[in-house]
PDB file of C-alpha atoms in Angstrom:
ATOM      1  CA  UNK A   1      41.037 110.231 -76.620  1.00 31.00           C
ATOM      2  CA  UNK A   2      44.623 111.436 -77.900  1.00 33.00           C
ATOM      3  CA  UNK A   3      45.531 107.939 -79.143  1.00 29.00           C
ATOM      4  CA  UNK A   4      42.171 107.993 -81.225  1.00 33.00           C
ATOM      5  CA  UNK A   5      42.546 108.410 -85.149  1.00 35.00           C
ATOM      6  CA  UNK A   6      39.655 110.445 -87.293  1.00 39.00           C
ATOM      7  CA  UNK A   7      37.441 108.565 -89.059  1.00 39.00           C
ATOM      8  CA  UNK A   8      38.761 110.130 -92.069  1.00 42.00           C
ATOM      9  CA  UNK A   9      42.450 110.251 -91.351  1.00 40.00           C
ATOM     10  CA  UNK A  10      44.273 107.996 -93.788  1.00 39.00           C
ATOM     11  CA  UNK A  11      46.792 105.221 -92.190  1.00 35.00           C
ATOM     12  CA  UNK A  12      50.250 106.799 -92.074  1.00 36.00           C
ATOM     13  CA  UNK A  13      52.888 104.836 -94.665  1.00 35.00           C
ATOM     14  CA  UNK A  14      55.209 102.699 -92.474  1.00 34.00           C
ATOM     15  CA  UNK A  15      58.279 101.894 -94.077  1.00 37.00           C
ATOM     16  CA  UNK A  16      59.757  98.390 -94.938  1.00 37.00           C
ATOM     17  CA  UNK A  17      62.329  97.867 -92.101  1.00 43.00           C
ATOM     18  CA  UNK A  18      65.754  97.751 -93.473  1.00 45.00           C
ATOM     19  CA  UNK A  19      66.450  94.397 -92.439  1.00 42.00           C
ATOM     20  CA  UNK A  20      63.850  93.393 -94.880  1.00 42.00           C
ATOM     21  CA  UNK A  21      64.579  94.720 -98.108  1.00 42.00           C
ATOM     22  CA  UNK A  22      68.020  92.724 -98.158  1.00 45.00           C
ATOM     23  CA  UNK A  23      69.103  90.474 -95.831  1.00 50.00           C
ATOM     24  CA  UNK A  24      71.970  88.160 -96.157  1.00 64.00           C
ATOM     25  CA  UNK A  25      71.717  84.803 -95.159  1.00 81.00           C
ATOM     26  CA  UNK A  26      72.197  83.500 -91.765  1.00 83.00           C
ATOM     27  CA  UNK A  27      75.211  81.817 -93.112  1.00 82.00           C
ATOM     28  CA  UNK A  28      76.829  85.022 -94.356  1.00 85.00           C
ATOM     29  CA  UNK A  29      75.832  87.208 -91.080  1.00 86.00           C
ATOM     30  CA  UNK A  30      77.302  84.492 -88.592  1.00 86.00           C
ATOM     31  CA  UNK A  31      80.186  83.435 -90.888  1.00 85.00           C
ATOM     32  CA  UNK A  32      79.688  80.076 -91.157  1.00 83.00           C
ATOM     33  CA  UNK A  33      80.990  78.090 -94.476  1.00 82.00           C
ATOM     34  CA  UNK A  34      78.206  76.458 -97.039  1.00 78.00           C
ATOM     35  CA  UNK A  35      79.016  72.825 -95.819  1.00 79.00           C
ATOM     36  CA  UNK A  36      78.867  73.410 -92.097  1.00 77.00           C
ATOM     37  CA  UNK A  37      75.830  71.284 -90.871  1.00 81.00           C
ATOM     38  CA  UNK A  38      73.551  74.365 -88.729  1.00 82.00           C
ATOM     39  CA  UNK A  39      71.983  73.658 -85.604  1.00 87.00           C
ATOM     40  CA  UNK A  40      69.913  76.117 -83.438  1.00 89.00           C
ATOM     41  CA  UNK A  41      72.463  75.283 -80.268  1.00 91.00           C
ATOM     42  CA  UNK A  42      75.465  76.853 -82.963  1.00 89.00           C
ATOM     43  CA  UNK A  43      73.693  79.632 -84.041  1.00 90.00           C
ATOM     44  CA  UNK A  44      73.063  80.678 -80.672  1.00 93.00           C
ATOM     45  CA  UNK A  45      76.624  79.820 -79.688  1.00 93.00           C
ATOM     46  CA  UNK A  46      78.148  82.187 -82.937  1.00 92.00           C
ATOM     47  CA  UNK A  47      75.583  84.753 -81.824  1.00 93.00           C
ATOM     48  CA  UNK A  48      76.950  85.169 -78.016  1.00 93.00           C
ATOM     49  CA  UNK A  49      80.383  85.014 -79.484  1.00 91.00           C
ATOM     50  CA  UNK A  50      80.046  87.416 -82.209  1.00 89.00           C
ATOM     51  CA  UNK A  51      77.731  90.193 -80.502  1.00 88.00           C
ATOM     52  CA  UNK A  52      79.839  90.155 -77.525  1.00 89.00           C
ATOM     53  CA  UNK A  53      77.020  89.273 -75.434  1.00 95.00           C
ATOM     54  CA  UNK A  54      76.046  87.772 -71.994  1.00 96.00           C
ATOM     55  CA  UNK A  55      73.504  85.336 -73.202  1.00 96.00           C
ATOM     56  CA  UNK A  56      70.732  84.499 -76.160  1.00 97.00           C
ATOM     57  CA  UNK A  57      67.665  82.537 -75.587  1.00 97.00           C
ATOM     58  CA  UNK A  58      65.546  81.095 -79.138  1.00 96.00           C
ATOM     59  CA  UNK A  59      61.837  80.590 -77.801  1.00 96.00           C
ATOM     60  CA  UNK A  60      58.954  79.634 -79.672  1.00 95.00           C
ATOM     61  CA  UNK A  61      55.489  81.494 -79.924  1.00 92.00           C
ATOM     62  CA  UNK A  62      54.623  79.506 -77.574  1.00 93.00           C
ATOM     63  CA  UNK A  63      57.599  79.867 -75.072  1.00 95.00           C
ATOM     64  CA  UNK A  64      59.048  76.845 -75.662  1.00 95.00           C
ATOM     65  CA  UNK A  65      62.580  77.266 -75.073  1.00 96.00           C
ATOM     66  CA  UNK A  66      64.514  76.323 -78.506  1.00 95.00           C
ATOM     67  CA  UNK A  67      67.966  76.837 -77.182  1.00 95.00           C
ATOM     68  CA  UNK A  68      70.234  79.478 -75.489  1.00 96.00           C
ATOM     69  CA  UNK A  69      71.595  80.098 -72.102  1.00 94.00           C
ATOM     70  CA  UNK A  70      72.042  83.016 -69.898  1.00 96.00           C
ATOM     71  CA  UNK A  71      74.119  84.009 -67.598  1.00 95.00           C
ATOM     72  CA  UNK A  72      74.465  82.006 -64.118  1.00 94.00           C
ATOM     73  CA  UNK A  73      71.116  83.089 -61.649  1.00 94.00           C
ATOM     74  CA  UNK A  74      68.912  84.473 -64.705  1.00 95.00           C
ATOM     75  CA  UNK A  75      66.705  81.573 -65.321  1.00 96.00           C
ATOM     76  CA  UNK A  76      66.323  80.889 -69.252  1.00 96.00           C
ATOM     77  CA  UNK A  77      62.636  78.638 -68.860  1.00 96.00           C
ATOM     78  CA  UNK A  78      61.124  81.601 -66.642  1.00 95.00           C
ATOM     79  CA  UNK A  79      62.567  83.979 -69.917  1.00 95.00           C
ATOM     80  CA  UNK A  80      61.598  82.117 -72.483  1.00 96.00           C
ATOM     81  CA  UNK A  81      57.627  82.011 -70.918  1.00 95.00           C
ATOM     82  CA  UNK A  82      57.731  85.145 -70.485  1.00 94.00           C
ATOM     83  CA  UNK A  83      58.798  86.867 -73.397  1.00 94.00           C
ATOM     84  CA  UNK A  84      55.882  85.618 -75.685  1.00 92.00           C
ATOM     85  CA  UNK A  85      53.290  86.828 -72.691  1.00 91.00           C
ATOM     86  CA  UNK A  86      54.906  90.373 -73.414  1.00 90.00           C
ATOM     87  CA  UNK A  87      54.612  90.749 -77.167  1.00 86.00           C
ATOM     88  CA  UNK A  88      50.649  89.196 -76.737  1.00 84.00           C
ATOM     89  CA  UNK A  89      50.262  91.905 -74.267  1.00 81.00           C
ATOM     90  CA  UNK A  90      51.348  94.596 -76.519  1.00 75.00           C
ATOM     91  CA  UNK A  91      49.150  93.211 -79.236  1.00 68.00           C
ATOM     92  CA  UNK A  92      46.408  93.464 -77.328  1.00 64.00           C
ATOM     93  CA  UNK A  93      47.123  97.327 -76.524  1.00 61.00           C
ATOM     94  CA  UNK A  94      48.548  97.962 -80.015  1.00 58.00           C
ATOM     95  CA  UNK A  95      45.601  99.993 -81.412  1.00 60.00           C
ATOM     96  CA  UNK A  96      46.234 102.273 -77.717  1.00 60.00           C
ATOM     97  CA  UNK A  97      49.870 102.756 -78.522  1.00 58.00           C
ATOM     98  CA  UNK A  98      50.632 103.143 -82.340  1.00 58.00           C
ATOM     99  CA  UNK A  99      49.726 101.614 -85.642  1.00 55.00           C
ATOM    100  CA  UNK A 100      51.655  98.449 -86.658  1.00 57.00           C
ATOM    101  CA  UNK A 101      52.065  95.599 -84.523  1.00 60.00           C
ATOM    102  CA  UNK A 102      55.543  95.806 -82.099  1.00 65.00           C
ATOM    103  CA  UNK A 103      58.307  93.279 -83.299  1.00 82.00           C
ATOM    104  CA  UNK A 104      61.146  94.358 -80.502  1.00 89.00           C
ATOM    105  CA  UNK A 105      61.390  96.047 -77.303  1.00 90.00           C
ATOM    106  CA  UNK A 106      63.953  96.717 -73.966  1.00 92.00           C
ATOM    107  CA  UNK A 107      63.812  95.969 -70.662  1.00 92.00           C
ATOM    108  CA  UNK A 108      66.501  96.886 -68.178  1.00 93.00           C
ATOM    109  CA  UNK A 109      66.303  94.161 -65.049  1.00 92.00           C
ATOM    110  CA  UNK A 110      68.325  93.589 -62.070  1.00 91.00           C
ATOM    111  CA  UNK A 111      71.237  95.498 -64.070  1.00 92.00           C
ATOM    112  CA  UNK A 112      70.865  93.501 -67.054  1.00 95.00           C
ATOM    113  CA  UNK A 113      69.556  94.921 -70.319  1.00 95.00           C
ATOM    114  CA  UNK A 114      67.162  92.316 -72.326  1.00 96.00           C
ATOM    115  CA  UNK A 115      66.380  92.993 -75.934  1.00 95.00           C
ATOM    116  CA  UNK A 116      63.578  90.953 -77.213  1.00 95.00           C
ATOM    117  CA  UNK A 117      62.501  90.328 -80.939  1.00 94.00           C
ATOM    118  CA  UNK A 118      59.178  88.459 -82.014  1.00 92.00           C
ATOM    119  CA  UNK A 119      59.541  87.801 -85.577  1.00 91.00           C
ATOM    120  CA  UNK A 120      57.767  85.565 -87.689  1.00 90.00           C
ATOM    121  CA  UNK A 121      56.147  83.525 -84.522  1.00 90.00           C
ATOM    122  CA  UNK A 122      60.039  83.032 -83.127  1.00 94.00           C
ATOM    123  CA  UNK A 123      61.257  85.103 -80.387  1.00 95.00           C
ATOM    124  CA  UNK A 124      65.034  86.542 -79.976  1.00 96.00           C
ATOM    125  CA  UNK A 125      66.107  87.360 -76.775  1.00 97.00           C
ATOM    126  CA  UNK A 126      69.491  88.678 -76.183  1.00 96.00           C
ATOM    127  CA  UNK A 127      70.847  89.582 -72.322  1.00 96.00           C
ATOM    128  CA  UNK A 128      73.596  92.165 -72.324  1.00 95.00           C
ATOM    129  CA  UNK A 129      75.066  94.848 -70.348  1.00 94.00           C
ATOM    130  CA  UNK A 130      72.417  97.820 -70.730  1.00 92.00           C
ATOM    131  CA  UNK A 131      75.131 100.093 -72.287  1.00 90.00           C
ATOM    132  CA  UNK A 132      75.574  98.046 -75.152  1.00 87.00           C
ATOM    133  CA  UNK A 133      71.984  98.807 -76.832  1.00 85.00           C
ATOM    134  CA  UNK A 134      72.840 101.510 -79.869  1.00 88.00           C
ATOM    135  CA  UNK A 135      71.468 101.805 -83.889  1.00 89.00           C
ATOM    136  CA  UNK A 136      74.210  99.185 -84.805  1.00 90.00           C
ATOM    137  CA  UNK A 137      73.087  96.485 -81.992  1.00 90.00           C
ATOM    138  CA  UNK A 138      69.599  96.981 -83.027  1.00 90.00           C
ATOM    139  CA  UNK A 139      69.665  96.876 -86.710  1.00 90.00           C
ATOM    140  CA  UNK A 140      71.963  93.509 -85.881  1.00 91.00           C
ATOM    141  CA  UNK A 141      69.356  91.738 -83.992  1.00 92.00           C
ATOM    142  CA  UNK A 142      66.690  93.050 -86.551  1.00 91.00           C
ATOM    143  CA  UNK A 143      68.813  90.982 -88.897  1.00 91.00           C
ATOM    144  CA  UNK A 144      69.327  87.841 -86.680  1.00 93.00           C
ATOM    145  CA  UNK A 145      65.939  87.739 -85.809  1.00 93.00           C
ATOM    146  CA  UNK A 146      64.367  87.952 -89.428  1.00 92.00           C
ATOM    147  CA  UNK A 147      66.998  85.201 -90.816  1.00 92.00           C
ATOM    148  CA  UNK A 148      66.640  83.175 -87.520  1.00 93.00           C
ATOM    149  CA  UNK A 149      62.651  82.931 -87.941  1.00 92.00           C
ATOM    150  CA  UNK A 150      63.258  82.123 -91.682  1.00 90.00           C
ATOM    151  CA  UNK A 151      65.982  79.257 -90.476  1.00 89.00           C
ATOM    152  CA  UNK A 152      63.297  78.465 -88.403  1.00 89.00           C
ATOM    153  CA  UNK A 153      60.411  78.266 -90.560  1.00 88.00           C
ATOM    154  CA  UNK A 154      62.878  75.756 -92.979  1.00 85.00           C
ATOM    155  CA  UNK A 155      63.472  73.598 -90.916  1.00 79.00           C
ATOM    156  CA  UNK A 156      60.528  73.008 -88.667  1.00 76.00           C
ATOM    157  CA  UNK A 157      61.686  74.319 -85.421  1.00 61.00           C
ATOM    158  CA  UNK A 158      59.081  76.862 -84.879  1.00 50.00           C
ATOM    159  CA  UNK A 159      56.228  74.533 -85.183  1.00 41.00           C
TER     160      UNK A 159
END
Protein backbone atom coordinates (compact mmCIF):
# COMPACT_ATOMS: atom_id res chain seq x y z
CA UNK A 1 0.00 0.00 0.00
CA UNK A 2 1.81 3.40 -1.06
CA UNK A 3 -0.39 5.48 1.26
CA UNK A 4 0.71 3.07 4.19
CA UNK A 5 3.23 4.58 6.85
CA UNK A 6 6.03 2.13 8.66
CA UNK A 7 5.37 1.13 11.84
CA UNK A 8 8.37 2.93 12.85
CA UNK A 9 8.18 6.04 10.75
CA UNK A 10 7.70 9.05 13.01
CA UNK A 11 4.57 11.51 12.14
CA UNK A 12 5.92 14.25 9.87
CA UNK A 13 5.78 17.98 11.77
CA UNK A 14 2.86 19.91 10.21
CA UNK A 15 3.15 23.44 10.60
CA UNK A 16 0.75 25.92 12.40
CA UNK A 17 -1.18 27.48 9.44
CA UNK A 18 -0.43 31.09 9.17
CA UNK A 19 -3.77 32.21 9.76
CA UNK A 20 -3.34 30.86 13.18
CA UNK A 21 -0.43 32.25 14.71
CA UNK A 22 -1.97 35.90 14.35
CA UNK A 23 -5.10 36.69 13.24
CA UNK A 24 -6.77 39.98 13.48
CA UNK A 25 -10.13 40.24 14.48
CA UNK A 26 -13.07 39.90 12.32
CA UNK A 27 -13.65 43.51 12.97
CA UNK A 28 -10.25 44.61 11.69
CA UNK A 29 -10.26 42.10 8.49
CA UNK A 30 -13.85 43.31 7.32
CA UNK A 31 -13.39 46.94 8.45
CA UNK A 32 -16.05 47.39 10.52
CA UNK A 33 -15.84 50.14 13.53
CA UNK A 34 -15.87 48.82 17.44
CA UNK A 35 -19.55 50.05 17.97
CA UNK A 36 -21.12 48.57 14.88
CA UNK A 37 -23.65 45.92 16.22
CA UNK A 38 -22.32 42.39 13.96
CA UNK A 39 -24.68 40.12 12.54
CA UNK A 40 -23.88 36.93 10.49
CA UNK A 41 -26.26 38.44 7.44
CA UNK A 42 -23.38 41.67 7.52
CA UNK A 43 -20.51 39.72 7.69
CA UNK A 44 -21.52 37.80 4.83
CA UNK A 45 -22.68 40.95 3.06
CA UNK A 46 -18.87 42.82 3.78
CA UNK A 47 -17.42 39.49 2.68
CA UNK A 48 -19.13 39.41 -1.00
CA UNK A 49 -18.36 43.06 -1.18
CA UNK A 50 -14.86 43.04 -0.14
CA UNK A 51 -13.55 39.70 -1.90
CA UNK A 52 -15.17 40.67 -5.02
CA UNK A 53 -17.13 37.63 -5.05
CA UNK A 54 -20.31 36.00 -6.56
CA UNK A 55 -21.74 34.66 -3.40
CA UNK A 56 -20.89 33.28 0.41
CA UNK A 57 -22.92 30.77 2.18
CA UNK A 58 -22.22 30.33 6.48
CA UNK A 59 -23.49 26.63 7.20
CA UNK A 60 -23.33 24.83 10.28
CA UNK A 61 -21.74 21.29 10.95
CA UNK A 62 -24.71 20.23 10.47
CA UNK A 63 -25.71 22.05 7.17
CA UNK A 64 -27.86 24.30 8.54
CA UNK A 65 -27.74 27.24 6.45
CA UNK A 66 -26.58 30.35 8.78
CA UNK A 67 -26.79 32.95 6.11
CA UNK A 68 -25.46 33.84 2.58
CA UNK A 69 -26.77 33.83 -0.88
CA UNK A 70 -25.54 32.82 -4.20
CA UNK A 71 -25.92 33.74 -7.30
CA UNK A 72 -29.50 33.42 -9.12
CA UNK A 73 -30.05 29.29 -10.21
CA UNK A 74 -27.28 27.93 -7.65
CA UNK A 75 -29.42 26.81 -4.85
CA UNK A 76 -27.83 27.90 -1.33
CA UNK A 77 -30.02 24.95 0.97
CA UNK A 78 -28.82 22.13 -1.60
CA UNK A 79 -24.99 23.93 -0.84
CA UNK A 80 -25.15 24.32 2.45
CA UNK A 81 -26.21 20.21 2.90
CA UNK A 82 -23.84 19.40 0.97
CA UNK A 83 -20.77 20.90 1.93
CA UNK A 84 -20.63 19.28 5.49
CA UNK A 85 -21.34 15.64 3.63
CA UNK A 86 -17.94 16.49 1.78
CA UNK A 87 -15.57 17.34 4.60
CA UNK A 88 -17.21 13.96 6.63
CA UNK A 89 -16.32 12.15 3.55
CA UNK A 90 -12.81 13.21 3.51
CA UNK A 91 -12.52 12.41 7.17
CA UNK A 92 -13.44 9.23 6.69
CA UNK A 93 -10.64 8.68 3.86
CA UNK A 94 -8.15 10.96 5.66
CA UNK A 95 -5.77 8.22 6.92
CA UNK A 96 -5.89 7.05 2.69
CA UNK A 97 -4.94 10.51 1.60
CA UNK A 98 -2.49 12.35 4.04
CA UNK A 99 -1.97 12.96 7.70
CA UNK A 100 -3.99 15.82 9.27
CA UNK A 101 -7.53 16.20 8.88
CA UNK A 102 -8.60 18.55 5.51
CA UNK A 103 -9.97 22.08 6.57
CA UNK A 104 -10.54 23.51 2.74
CA UNK A 105 -10.89 22.29 -0.66
CA UNK A 106 -12.10 23.40 -4.59
CA UNK A 107 -14.55 22.38 -6.71
CA UNK A 108 -15.08 23.82 -10.16
CA UNK A 109 -19.08 23.29 -11.13
CA UNK A 110 -21.15 24.32 -13.96
CA UNK A 111 -18.37 27.16 -14.54
CA UNK A 112 -18.40 28.27 -11.11
CA UNK A 113 -15.45 27.78 -8.77
CA UNK A 114 -16.58 26.87 -4.97
CA UNK A 115 -14.05 27.16 -2.21
CA UNK A 116 -15.12 25.51 0.91
CA UNK A 117 -13.62 25.88 4.52
CA UNK A 118 -14.68 23.64 7.62
CA UNK A 119 -13.25 25.28 10.54
CA UNK A 120 -14.00 24.89 13.98
CA UNK A 121 -17.49 22.88 13.21
CA UNK A 122 -18.56 26.11 10.81
CA UNK A 123 -18.31 25.84 7.19
CA UNK A 124 -17.23 28.81 4.63
CA UNK A 125 -18.29 28.55 1.33
CA UNK A 126 -17.42 31.14 -1.14
CA UNK A 127 -18.76 30.91 -5.11
CA UNK A 128 -16.53 32.79 -7.49
CA UNK A 129 -15.34 32.85 -10.94
CA UNK A 130 -12.73 29.82 -11.05
CA UNK A 131 -9.90 32.25 -12.07
CA UNK A 132 -10.01 34.08 -9.03
CA UNK A 133 -8.55 31.16 -6.67
CA UNK A 134 -4.60 32.26 -6.02
CA UNK A 135 -2.17 32.23 -2.52
CA UNK A 136 -3.78 35.67 -1.62
CA UNK A 137 -7.61 34.40 -1.99
CA UNK A 138 -6.72 31.42 -0.04
CA UNK A 139 -4.78 32.69 2.82
CA UNK A 140 -7.98 35.35 2.93
CA UNK A 141 -10.57 32.79 3.40
CA UNK A 142 -8.14 30.86 5.80
CA UNK A 143 -8.51 34.06 7.77
CA UNK A 144 -12.34 34.58 7.41
CA UNK A 145 -13.00 31.22 8.16
CA UNK A 146 -10.86 30.90 11.47
CA UNK A 147 -12.32 34.43 12.84
CA UNK A 148 -15.84 33.53 11.46
CA UNK A 149 -15.92 30.08 13.51
CA UNK A 150 -14.51 32.04 16.54
CA UNK A 151 -17.49 34.84 15.94
CA UNK A 152 -19.37 31.91 15.82
CA UNK A 153 -18.43 30.01 18.74
CA UNK A 154 -19.12 33.66 20.85
CA UNK A 155 -22.04 34.07 20.09
CA UNK A 156 -23.85 30.79 19.84
CA UNK A 157 -24.52 30.48 16.23
CA UNK A 158 -22.77 27.31 15.60
CA UNK A 159 -24.62 25.36 18.14
Amino acid sequence: NPFARASNATSPTIPVAPHLKQTSSLREMLGVPGETPLRLQDLADKILRQLEILGVLIVAEDGLLLTGRLPTGLDPLGWSSLTPQLFRKFDGEHQALAPGLPRRCFLEVGGYGFSLWHEQGIHLVLCHRPEAIGREFEERGDALAHAIALFCKKHGAAA
